[in-house]
CSV table of C-alpha atoms and ligand atoms in Angstrom, one decimal:
chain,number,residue,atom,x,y,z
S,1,UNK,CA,-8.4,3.2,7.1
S,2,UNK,CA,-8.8,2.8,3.3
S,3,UNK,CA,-12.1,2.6,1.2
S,4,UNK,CA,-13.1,-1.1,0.7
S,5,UNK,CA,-12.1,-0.1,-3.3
S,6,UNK,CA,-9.1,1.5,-2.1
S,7,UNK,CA,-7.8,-2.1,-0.4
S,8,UNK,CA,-8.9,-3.9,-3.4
S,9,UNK,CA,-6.4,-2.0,-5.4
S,10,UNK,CA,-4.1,-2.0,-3.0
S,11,UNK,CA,-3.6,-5.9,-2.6
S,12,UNK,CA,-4.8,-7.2,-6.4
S,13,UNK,CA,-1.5,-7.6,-8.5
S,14,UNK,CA,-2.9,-10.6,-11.0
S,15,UNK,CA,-2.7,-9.5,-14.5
S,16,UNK,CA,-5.8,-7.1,-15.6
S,17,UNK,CA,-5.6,-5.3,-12.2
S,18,UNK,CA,-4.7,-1.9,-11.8
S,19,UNK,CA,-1.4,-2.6,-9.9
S,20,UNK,CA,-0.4,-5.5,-11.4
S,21,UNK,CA,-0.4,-3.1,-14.8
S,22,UNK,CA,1.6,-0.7,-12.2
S,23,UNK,CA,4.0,-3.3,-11.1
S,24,UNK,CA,4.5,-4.2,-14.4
S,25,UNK,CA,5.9,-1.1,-16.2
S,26,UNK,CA,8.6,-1.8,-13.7
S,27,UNK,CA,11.6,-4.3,-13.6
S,28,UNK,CA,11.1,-6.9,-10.7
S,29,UNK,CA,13.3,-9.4,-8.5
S,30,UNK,CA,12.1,-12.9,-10.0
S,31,UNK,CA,14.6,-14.8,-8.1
S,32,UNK,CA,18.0,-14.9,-7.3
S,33,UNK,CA,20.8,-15.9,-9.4
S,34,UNK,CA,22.1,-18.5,-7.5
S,35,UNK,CA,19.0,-20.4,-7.7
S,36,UNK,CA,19.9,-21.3,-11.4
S,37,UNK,CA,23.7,-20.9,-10.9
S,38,UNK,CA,25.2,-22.8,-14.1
S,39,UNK,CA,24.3,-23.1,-18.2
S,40,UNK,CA,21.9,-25.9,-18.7
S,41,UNK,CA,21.1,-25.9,-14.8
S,42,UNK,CA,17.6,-27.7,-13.4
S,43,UNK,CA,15.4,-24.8,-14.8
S,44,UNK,CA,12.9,-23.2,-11.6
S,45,UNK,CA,9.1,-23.0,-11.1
S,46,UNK,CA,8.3,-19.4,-10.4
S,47,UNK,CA,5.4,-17.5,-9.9
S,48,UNK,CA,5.0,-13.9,-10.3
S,49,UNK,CA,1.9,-11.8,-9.3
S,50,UNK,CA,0.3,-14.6,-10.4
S,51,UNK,CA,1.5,-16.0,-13.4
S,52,UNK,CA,3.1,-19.2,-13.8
S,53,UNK,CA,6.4,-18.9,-15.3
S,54,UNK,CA,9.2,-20.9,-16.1
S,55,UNK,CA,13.2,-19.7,-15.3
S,56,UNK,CA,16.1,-21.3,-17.0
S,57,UNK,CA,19.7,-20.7,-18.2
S,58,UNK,CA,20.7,-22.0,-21.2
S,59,UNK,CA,24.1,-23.1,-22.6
S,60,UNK,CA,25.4,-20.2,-22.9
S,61,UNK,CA,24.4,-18.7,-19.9
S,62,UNK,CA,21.8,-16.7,-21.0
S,63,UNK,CA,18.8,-16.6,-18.9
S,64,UNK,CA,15.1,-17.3,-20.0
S,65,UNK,CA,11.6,-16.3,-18.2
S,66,UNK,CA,8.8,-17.9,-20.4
S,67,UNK,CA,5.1,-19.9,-19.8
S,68,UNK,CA,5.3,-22.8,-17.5
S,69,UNK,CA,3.3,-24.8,-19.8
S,70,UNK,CA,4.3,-25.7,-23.5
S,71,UNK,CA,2.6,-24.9,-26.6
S,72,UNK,CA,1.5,-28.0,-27.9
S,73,UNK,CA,-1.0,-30.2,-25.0
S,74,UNK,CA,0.1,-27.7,-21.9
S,75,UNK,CA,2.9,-30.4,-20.3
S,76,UNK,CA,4.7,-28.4,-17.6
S,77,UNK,CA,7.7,-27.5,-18.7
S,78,UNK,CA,10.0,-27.4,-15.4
S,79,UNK,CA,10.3,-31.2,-16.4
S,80,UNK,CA,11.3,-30.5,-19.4
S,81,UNK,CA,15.0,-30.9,-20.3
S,82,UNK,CA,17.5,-28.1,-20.6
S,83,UNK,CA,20.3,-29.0,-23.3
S,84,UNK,CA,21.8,-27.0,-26.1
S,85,UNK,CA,20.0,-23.7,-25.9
S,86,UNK,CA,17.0,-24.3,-25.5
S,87,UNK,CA,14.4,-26.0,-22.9
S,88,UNK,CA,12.6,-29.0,-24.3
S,89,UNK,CA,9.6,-30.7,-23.2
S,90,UNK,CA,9.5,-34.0,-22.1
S,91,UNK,CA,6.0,-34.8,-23.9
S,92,UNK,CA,6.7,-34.5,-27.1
S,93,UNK,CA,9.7,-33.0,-27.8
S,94,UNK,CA,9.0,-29.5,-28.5
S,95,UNK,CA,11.7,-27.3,-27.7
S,96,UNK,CA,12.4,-23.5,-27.0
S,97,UNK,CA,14.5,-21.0,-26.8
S,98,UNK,CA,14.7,-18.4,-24.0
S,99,UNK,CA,12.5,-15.8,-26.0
S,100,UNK,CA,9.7,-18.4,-26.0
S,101,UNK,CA,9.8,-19.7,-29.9
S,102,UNK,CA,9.2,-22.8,-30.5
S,103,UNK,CA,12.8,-23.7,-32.1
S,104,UNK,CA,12.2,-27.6,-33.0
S,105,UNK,CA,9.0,-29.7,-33.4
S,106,UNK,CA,10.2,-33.4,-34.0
S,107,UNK,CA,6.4,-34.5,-34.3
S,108,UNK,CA,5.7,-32.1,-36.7
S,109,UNK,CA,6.7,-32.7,-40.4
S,110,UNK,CA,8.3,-29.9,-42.2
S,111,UNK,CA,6.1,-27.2,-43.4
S,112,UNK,CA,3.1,-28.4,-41.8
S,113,UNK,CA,0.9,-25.8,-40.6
S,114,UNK,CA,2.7,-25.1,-37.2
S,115,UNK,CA,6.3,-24.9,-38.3
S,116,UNK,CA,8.6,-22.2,-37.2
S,117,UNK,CA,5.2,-20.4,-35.5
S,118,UNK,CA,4.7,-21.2,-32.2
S,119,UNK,CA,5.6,-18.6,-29.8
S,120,UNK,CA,5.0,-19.2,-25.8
S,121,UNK,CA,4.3,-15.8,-23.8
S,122,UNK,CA,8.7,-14.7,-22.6
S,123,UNK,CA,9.7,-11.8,-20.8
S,124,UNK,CA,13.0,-10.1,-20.7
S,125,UNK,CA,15.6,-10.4,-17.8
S,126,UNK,CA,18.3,-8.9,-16.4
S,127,UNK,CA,21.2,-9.7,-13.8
S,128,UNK,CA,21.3,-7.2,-11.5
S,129,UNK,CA,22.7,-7.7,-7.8
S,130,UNK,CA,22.5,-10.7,-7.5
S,131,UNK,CA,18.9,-11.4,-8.6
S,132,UNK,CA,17.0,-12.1,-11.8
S,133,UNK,CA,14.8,-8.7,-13.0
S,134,UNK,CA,12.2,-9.4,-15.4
S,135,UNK,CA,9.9,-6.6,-17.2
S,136,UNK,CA,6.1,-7.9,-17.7
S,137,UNK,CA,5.3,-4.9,-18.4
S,138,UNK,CA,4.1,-3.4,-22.7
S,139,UNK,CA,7.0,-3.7,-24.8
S,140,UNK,CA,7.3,-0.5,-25.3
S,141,UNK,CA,7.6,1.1,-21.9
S,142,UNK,CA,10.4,-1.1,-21.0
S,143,UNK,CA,12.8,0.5,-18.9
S,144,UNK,CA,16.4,0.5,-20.1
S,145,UNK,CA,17.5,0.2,-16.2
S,146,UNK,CA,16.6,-2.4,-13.9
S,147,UNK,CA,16.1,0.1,-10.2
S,148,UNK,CA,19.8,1.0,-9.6
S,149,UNK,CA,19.9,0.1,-6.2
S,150,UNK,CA,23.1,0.4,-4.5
S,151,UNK,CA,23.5,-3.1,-3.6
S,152,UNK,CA,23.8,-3.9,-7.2
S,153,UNK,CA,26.7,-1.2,-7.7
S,154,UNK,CA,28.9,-2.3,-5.4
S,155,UNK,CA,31.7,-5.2,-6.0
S,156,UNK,CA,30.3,-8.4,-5.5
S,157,UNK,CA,32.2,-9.0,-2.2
S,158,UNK,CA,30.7,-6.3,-0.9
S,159,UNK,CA,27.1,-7.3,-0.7
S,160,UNK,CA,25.3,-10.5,0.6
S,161,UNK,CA,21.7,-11.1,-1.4
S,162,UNK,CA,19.1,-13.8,-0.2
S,163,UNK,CA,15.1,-14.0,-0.2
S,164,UNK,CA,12.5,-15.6,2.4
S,165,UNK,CA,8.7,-16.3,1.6
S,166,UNK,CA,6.0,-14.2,3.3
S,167,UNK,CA,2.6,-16.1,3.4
S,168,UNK,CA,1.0,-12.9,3.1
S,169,UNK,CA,0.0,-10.3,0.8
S,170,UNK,CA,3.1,-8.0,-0.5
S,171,UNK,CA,1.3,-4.6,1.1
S,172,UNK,CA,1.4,-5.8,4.5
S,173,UNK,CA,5.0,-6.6,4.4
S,174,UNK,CA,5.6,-3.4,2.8
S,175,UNK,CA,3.8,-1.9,5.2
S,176,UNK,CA,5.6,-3.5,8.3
S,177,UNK,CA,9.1,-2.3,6.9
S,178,UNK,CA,7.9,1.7,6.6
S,179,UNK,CA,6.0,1.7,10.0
S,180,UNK,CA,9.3,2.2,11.9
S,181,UNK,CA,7.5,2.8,15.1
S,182,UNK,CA,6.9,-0.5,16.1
S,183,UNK,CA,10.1,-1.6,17.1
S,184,UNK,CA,9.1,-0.1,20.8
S,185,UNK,CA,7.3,-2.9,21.1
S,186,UNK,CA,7.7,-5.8,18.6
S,187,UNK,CA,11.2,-6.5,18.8
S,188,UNK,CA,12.0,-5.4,22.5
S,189,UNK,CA,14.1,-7.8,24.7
S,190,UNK,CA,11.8,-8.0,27.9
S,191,UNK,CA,13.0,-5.1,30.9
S,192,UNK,CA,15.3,-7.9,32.8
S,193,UNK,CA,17.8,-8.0,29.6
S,194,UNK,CA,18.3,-4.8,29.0
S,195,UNK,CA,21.2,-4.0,30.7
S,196,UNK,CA,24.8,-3.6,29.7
S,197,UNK,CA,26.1,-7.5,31.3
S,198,UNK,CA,23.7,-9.2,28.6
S,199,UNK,CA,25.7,-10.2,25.3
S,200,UNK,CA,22.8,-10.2,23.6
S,201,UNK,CA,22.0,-6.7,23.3
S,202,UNK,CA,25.1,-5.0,24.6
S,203,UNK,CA,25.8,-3.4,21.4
S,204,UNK,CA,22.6,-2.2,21.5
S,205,UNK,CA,21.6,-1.7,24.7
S,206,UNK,CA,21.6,1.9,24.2
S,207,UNK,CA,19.4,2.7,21.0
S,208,UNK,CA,17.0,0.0,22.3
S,209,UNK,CA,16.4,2.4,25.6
S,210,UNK,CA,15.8,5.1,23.2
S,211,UNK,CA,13.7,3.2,21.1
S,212,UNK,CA,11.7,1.5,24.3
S,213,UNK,CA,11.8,5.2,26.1
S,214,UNK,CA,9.8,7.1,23.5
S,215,UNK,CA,7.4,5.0,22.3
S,216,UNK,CA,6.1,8.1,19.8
S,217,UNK,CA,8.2,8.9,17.4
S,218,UNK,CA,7.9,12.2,15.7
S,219,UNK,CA,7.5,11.6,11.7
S,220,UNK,CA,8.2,14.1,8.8
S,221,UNK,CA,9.1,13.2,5.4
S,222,UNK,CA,11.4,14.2,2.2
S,223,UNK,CA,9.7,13.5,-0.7
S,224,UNK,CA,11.7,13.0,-4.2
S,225,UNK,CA,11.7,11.3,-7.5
S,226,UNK,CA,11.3,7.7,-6.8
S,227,UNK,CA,9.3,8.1,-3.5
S,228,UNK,CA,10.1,9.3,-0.1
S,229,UNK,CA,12.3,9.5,3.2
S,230,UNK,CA,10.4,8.6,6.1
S,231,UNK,CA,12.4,10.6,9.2
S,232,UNK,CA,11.0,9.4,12.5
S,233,UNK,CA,13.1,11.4,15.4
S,234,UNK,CA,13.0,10.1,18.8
S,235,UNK,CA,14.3,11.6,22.1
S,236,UNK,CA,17.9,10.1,22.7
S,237,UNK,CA,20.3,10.7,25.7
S,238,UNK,CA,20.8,14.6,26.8
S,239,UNK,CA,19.7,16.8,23.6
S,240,UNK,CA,20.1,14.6,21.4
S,241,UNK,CA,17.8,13.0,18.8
S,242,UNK,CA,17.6,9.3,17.5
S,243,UNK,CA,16.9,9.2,14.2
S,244,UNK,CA,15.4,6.4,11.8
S,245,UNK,CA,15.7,7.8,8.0
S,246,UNK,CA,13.7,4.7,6.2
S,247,UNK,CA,13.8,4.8,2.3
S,248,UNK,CA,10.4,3.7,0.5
S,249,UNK,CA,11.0,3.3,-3.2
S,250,UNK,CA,8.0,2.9,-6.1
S,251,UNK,CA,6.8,0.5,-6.2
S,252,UNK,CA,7.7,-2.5,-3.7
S,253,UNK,CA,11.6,-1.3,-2.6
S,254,UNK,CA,12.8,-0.2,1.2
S,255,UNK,CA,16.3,1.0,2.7
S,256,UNK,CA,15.9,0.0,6.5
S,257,UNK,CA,16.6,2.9,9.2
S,258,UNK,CA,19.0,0.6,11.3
S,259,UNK,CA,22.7,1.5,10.2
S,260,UNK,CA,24.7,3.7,12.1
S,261,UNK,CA,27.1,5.6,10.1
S,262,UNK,CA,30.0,2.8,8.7
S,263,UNK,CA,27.8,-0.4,9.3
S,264,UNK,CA,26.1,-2.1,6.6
S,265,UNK,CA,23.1,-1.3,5.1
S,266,UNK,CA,20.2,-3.0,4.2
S,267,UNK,CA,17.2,-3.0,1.7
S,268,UNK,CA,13.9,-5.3,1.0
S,269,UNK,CA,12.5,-5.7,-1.9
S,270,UNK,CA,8.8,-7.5,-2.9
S,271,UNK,CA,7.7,-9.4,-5.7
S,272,UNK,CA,3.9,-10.8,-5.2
S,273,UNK,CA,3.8,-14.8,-5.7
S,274,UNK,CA,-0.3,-14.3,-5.3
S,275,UNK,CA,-2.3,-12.2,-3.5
S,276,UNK,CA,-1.8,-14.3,-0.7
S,277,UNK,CA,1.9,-14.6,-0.7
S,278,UNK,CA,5.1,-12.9,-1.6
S,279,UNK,CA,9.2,-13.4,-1.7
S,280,UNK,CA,11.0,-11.1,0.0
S,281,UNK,CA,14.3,-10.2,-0.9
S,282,UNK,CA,16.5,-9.0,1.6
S,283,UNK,CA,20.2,-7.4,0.9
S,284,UNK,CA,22.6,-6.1,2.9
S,285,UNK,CA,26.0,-4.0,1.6
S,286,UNK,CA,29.0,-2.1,2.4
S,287,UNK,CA,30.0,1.0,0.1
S,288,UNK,CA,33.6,0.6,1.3
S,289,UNK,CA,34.7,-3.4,2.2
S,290,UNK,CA,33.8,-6.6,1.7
S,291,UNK,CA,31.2,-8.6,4.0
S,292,UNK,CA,33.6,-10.8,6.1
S,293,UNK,CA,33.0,-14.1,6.2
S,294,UNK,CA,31.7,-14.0,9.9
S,295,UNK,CA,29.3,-11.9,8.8
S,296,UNK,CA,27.8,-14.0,5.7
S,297,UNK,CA,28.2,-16.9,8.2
S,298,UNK,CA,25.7,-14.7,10.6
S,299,UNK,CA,23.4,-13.6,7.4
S,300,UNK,CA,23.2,-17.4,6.6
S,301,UNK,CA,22.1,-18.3,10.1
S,302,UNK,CA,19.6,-15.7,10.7
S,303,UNK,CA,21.4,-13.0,12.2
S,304,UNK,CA,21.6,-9.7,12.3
S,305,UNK,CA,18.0,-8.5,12.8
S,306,UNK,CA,17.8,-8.3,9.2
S,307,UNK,CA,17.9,-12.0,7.8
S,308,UNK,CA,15.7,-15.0,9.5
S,309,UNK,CA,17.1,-18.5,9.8
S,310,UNK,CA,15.7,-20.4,6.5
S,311,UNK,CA,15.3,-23.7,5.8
S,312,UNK,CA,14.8,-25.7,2.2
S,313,UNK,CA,13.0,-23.4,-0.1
S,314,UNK,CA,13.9,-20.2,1.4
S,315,UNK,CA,11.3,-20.7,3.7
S,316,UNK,CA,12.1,-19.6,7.3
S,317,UNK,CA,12.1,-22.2,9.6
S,318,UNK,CA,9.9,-20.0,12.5
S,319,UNK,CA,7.0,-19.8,10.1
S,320,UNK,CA,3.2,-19.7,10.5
S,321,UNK,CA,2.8,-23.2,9.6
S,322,UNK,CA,4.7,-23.7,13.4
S,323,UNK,CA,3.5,-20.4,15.9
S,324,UNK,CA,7.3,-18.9,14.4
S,325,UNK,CA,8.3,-21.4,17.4
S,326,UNK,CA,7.0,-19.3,20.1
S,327,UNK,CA,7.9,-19.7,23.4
S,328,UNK,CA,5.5,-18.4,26.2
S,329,UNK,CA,8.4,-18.4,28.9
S,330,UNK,CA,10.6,-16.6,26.7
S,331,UNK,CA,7.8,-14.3,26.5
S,332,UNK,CA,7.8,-13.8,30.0
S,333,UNK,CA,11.0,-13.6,30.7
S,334,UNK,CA,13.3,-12.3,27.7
S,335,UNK,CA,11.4,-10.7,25.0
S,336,UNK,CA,8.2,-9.0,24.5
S,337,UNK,CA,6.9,-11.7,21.6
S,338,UNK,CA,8.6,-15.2,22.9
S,339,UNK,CA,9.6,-15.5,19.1
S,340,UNK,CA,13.4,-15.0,18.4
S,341,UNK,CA,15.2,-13.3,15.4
S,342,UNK,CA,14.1,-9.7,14.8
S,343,UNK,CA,13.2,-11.0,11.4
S,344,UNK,CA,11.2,-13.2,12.3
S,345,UNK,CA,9.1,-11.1,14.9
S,346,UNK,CA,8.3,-8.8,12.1
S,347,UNK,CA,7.2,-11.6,9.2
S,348,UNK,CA,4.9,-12.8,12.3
S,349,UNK,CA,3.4,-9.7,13.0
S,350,UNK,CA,2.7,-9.0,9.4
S,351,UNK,CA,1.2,-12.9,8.6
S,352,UNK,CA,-1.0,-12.3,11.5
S,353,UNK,CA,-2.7,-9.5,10.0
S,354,UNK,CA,-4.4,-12.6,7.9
S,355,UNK,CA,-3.9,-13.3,4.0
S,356,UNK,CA,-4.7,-10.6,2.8
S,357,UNK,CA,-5.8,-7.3,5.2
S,358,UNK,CA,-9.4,-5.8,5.5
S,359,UNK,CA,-8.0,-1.7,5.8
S,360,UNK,CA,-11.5,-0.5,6.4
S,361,UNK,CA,-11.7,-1.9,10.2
S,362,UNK,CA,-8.3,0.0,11.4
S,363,UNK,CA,-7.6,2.9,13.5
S,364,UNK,CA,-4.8,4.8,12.3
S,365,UNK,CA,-2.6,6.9,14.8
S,366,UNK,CA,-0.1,9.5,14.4
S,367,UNK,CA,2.6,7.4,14.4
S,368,UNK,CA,1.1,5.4,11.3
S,369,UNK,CA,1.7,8.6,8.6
S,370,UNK,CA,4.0,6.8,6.9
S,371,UNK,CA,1.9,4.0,6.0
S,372,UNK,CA,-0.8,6.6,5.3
S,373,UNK,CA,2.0,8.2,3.1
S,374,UNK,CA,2.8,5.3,1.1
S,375,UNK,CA,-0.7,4.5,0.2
S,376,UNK,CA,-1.9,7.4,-1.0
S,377,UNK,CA,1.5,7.7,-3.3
S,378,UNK,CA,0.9,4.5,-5.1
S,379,UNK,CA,-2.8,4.7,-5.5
S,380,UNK,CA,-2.3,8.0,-6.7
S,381,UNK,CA,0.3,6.5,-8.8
S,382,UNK,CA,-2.1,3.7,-10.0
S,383,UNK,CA,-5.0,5.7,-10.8
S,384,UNK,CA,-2.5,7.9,-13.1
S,385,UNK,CA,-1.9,5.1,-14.6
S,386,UNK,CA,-5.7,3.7,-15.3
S,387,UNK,CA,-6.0,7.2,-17.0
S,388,UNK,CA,-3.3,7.0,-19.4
S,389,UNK,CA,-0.4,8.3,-17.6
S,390,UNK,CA,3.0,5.8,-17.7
S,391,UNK,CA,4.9,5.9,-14.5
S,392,UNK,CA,8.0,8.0,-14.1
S,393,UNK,CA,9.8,6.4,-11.6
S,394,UNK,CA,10.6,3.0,-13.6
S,395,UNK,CA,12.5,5.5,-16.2
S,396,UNK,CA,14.6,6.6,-13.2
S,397,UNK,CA,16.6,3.5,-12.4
S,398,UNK,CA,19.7,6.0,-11.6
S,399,UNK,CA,17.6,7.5,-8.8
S,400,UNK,CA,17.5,4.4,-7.1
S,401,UNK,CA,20.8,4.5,-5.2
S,402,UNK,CA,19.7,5.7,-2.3
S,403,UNK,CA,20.7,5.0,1.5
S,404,UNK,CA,18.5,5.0,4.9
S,405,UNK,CA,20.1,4.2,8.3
S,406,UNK,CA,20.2,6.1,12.0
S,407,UNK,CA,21.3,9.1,13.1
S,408,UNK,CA,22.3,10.4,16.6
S,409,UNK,CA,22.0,14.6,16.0
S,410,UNK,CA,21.3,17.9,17.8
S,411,UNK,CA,17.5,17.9,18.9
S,412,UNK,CA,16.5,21.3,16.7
S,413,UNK,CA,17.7,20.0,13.3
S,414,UNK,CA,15.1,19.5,10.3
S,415,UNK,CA,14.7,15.9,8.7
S,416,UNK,CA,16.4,18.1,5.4
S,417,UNK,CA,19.3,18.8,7.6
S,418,UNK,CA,19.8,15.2,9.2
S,419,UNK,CA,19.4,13.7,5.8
S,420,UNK,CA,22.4,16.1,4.6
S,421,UNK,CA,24.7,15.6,7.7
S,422,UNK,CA,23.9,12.0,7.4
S,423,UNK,CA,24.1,11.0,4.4
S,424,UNK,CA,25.5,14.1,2.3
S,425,UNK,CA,22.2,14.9,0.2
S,426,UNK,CA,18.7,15.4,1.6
S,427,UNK,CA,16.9,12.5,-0.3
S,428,UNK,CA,20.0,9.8,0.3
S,429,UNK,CA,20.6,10.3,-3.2
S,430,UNK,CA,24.3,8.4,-3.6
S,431,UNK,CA,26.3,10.1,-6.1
C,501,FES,S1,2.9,-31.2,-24.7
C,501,FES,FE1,4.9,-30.4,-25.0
C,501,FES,S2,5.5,-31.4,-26.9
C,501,FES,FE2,3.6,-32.1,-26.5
C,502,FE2,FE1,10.4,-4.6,12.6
């Protein structure tokens, strides 16, 4: 359990809070590029850690993150109109440029009073990965590097980058991705399907018998510069160990533990809408090919564990507004939750939890350590911060390229040593 303070901190990322000053000394998914795709596109609505913000790319491409609302009487600008550099509101004609200066003021005659001095709040960008980074963070801690996640280094055709809306606080999302435990129960296909004749989880069928056999994972971890590898071992077939290496990443970044050696791999990360809500954005890459276009055509329909099914919006269509669609049959007879898409299991479980979760009623177990692990790195993290101390980690974008996945090894090796025959280094450090 946390201290009622503790959970406050934990959960608060509004400006003025100590994490949301944490957050912000880092560069953050804002949205994905293909959600302003073209110069002089329909500029976005986007909110981020709660401030209302405005995303648009002008006509030459360049991208701009500034207030929602303009200068002069507060008209929203998303309705404003975006033609030759610049985004213009529809009130009065004021018009800006993608640094947030006011640029033209056709109801204002020359040199009168406001001329050439209106400024809206703007915040830099980058493309990286296929998403939009912005820093929100003091001028003059900006990072050069947005996190150099390997996603973003690899050619385009090799990765496959979307998002989906959580309706709950980031943390317990978070959370949900680095306690790797409870996929013995959560996302188990019910005892009748798990045999070799079902196409459904053929492929599978054997880790999921691990995973459903030894419901308590041992957990150790590496720690390095940029946070930590959770290793959770589990007893496999003969002397064997099944092992889930799960990357957590200051501040809001995860590599999953799922990919065998030569599948694809794939990474989360979470920018706060509110307290109450948060996108998700969810990648998934190959080091060495492209992403067929089976696959993308799998992503796009909720496949692969990692991606749910999504309708307008980015917003999945199993969702709390509709139970995720569960069914109480399927429940009985195929799966332990009645709700289908391993995606979609998880972003239930977490939106249950409520809005935003009260940490001082739980009862940790052993096999929570790694949630107890990441807590006490970022509050430690943001009280270094509230006393003066800037974070490291957003200066060491490079350390960013990191992998997690599965391992089958010998049952006496060391997380060290399955991190170095998996992966060649003993944090996933890519070099
Ligand atoms: S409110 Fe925008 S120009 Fe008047
Ligand atoms: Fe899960």
């Amino acid at each position: 359990m946390l201290s009622a303070a503790d959970n406050e901190l934990l959960v608060r990322t509004n400006q003025n809070t100590p994490l949301g000053e944490y957050f912000r000394h880092f560069w953050q998914p804002v949205a994905l590029s293909e959600e302003i795709p073209l110069p002089d596109c329909a500029p976005i609505r986007v909110t981020v850690m709660g401030e209302e913000l405005l995303l648009f790319r002008n006509s030459a491409g360049k991208v701009g993150l500034i207030d929602r609302y303009c200068g002069h009487r507060g008209a929203d600008l998303f309705f404003g109109r975006n033609e030759e550099c610049g985004i213009r509101c529809i009130y009065h004609g004021w018009k800006y440029d993608t640094d947030g200066k006011c640029i033209e003021m056709p109801n204002v005659p020359p040199g009168a009073a406001y001329h050439d001095t209106i400024q809206i709040k703007a915040y830099p960008t980058q493309e990286f990965a296929d998403m939009v980074w912005a820093y929100m963070g003091p001028a003059e801690s900006m990072p050069a590097l947005v996190p150099q996640l390997e996603v973003g280094l690899v050619p385009s055709e090799n990765r496959y980058v979307t998002k989906r809306l959580i309706e709950c606080n980031w943390a317990h999302s978070m959370e949900g991705a680095l306690d790797t435990a409870h996929f013995s129960f959560l996302h188990m296909p019910a005892p009748s399907q798990m045999n070799d004749d079902n196409p459904n989880v053929a492929a599978d069928v054997k880790r999921l018998r691990w995973l459903r056999n030894d419901p308590t994972p041992r957990f150790t971890f590496v720690d390095h510069e940029v946070g930590f590898v959770i290793g959770g071992a589990r007893h496999a077939d003969e002397d064997e160990h099944y092992w889930r290496l799960t990357q957590y990443l200051l501040p809001n970044h995860s590599i999953t533990p799922s990919s065998m050696p030569n599948e694809i791999y794939y990474g989360y990360s979470w920018t706060p809408i509110t307290d109450e809500a948060c996108w998700m954005y969810v990648y998934a890459w190959h080091p060495e090919r492209a992403i067929t276009a089976e696959e993308r055509t799998r992503f796009d329909q909720g496949g692969y564990g990692q991606f749910a099914a999504l309708g307008p919006g980015y917003l999945p269509l199993r969702n709390r507004s509709n139970n995720y669609l569960l069914s109480r049959e399927e429940q009985r007879t195929e799966s332990f939750t009645g709700i289908r898409g391993i995606a979609e299991q998880d972003q239930m479980a977490q939106e249950s939890q409520g809005y935003i979760l009260d940490r001082t009623k739980e009862h940790l177990t052993p096999t929570d350590v790694g949630i107890v692990r990441f807590r006490k790195l970022i509050l430690d993290e943001v009280k270094a911060l509230s006393a003066g101390n800037t974070p490291k980690a957003a200066h060491l974008g490079q350390a960013y390229r990191t992998r997690g996945g599965g391992a089958l090894t010998a049952d006496q090796l060391q997380l060290e040593e399955v991190m170095i025959e998996r992966f060649g280094t003993k944090t996933g450090v890519v070099n």
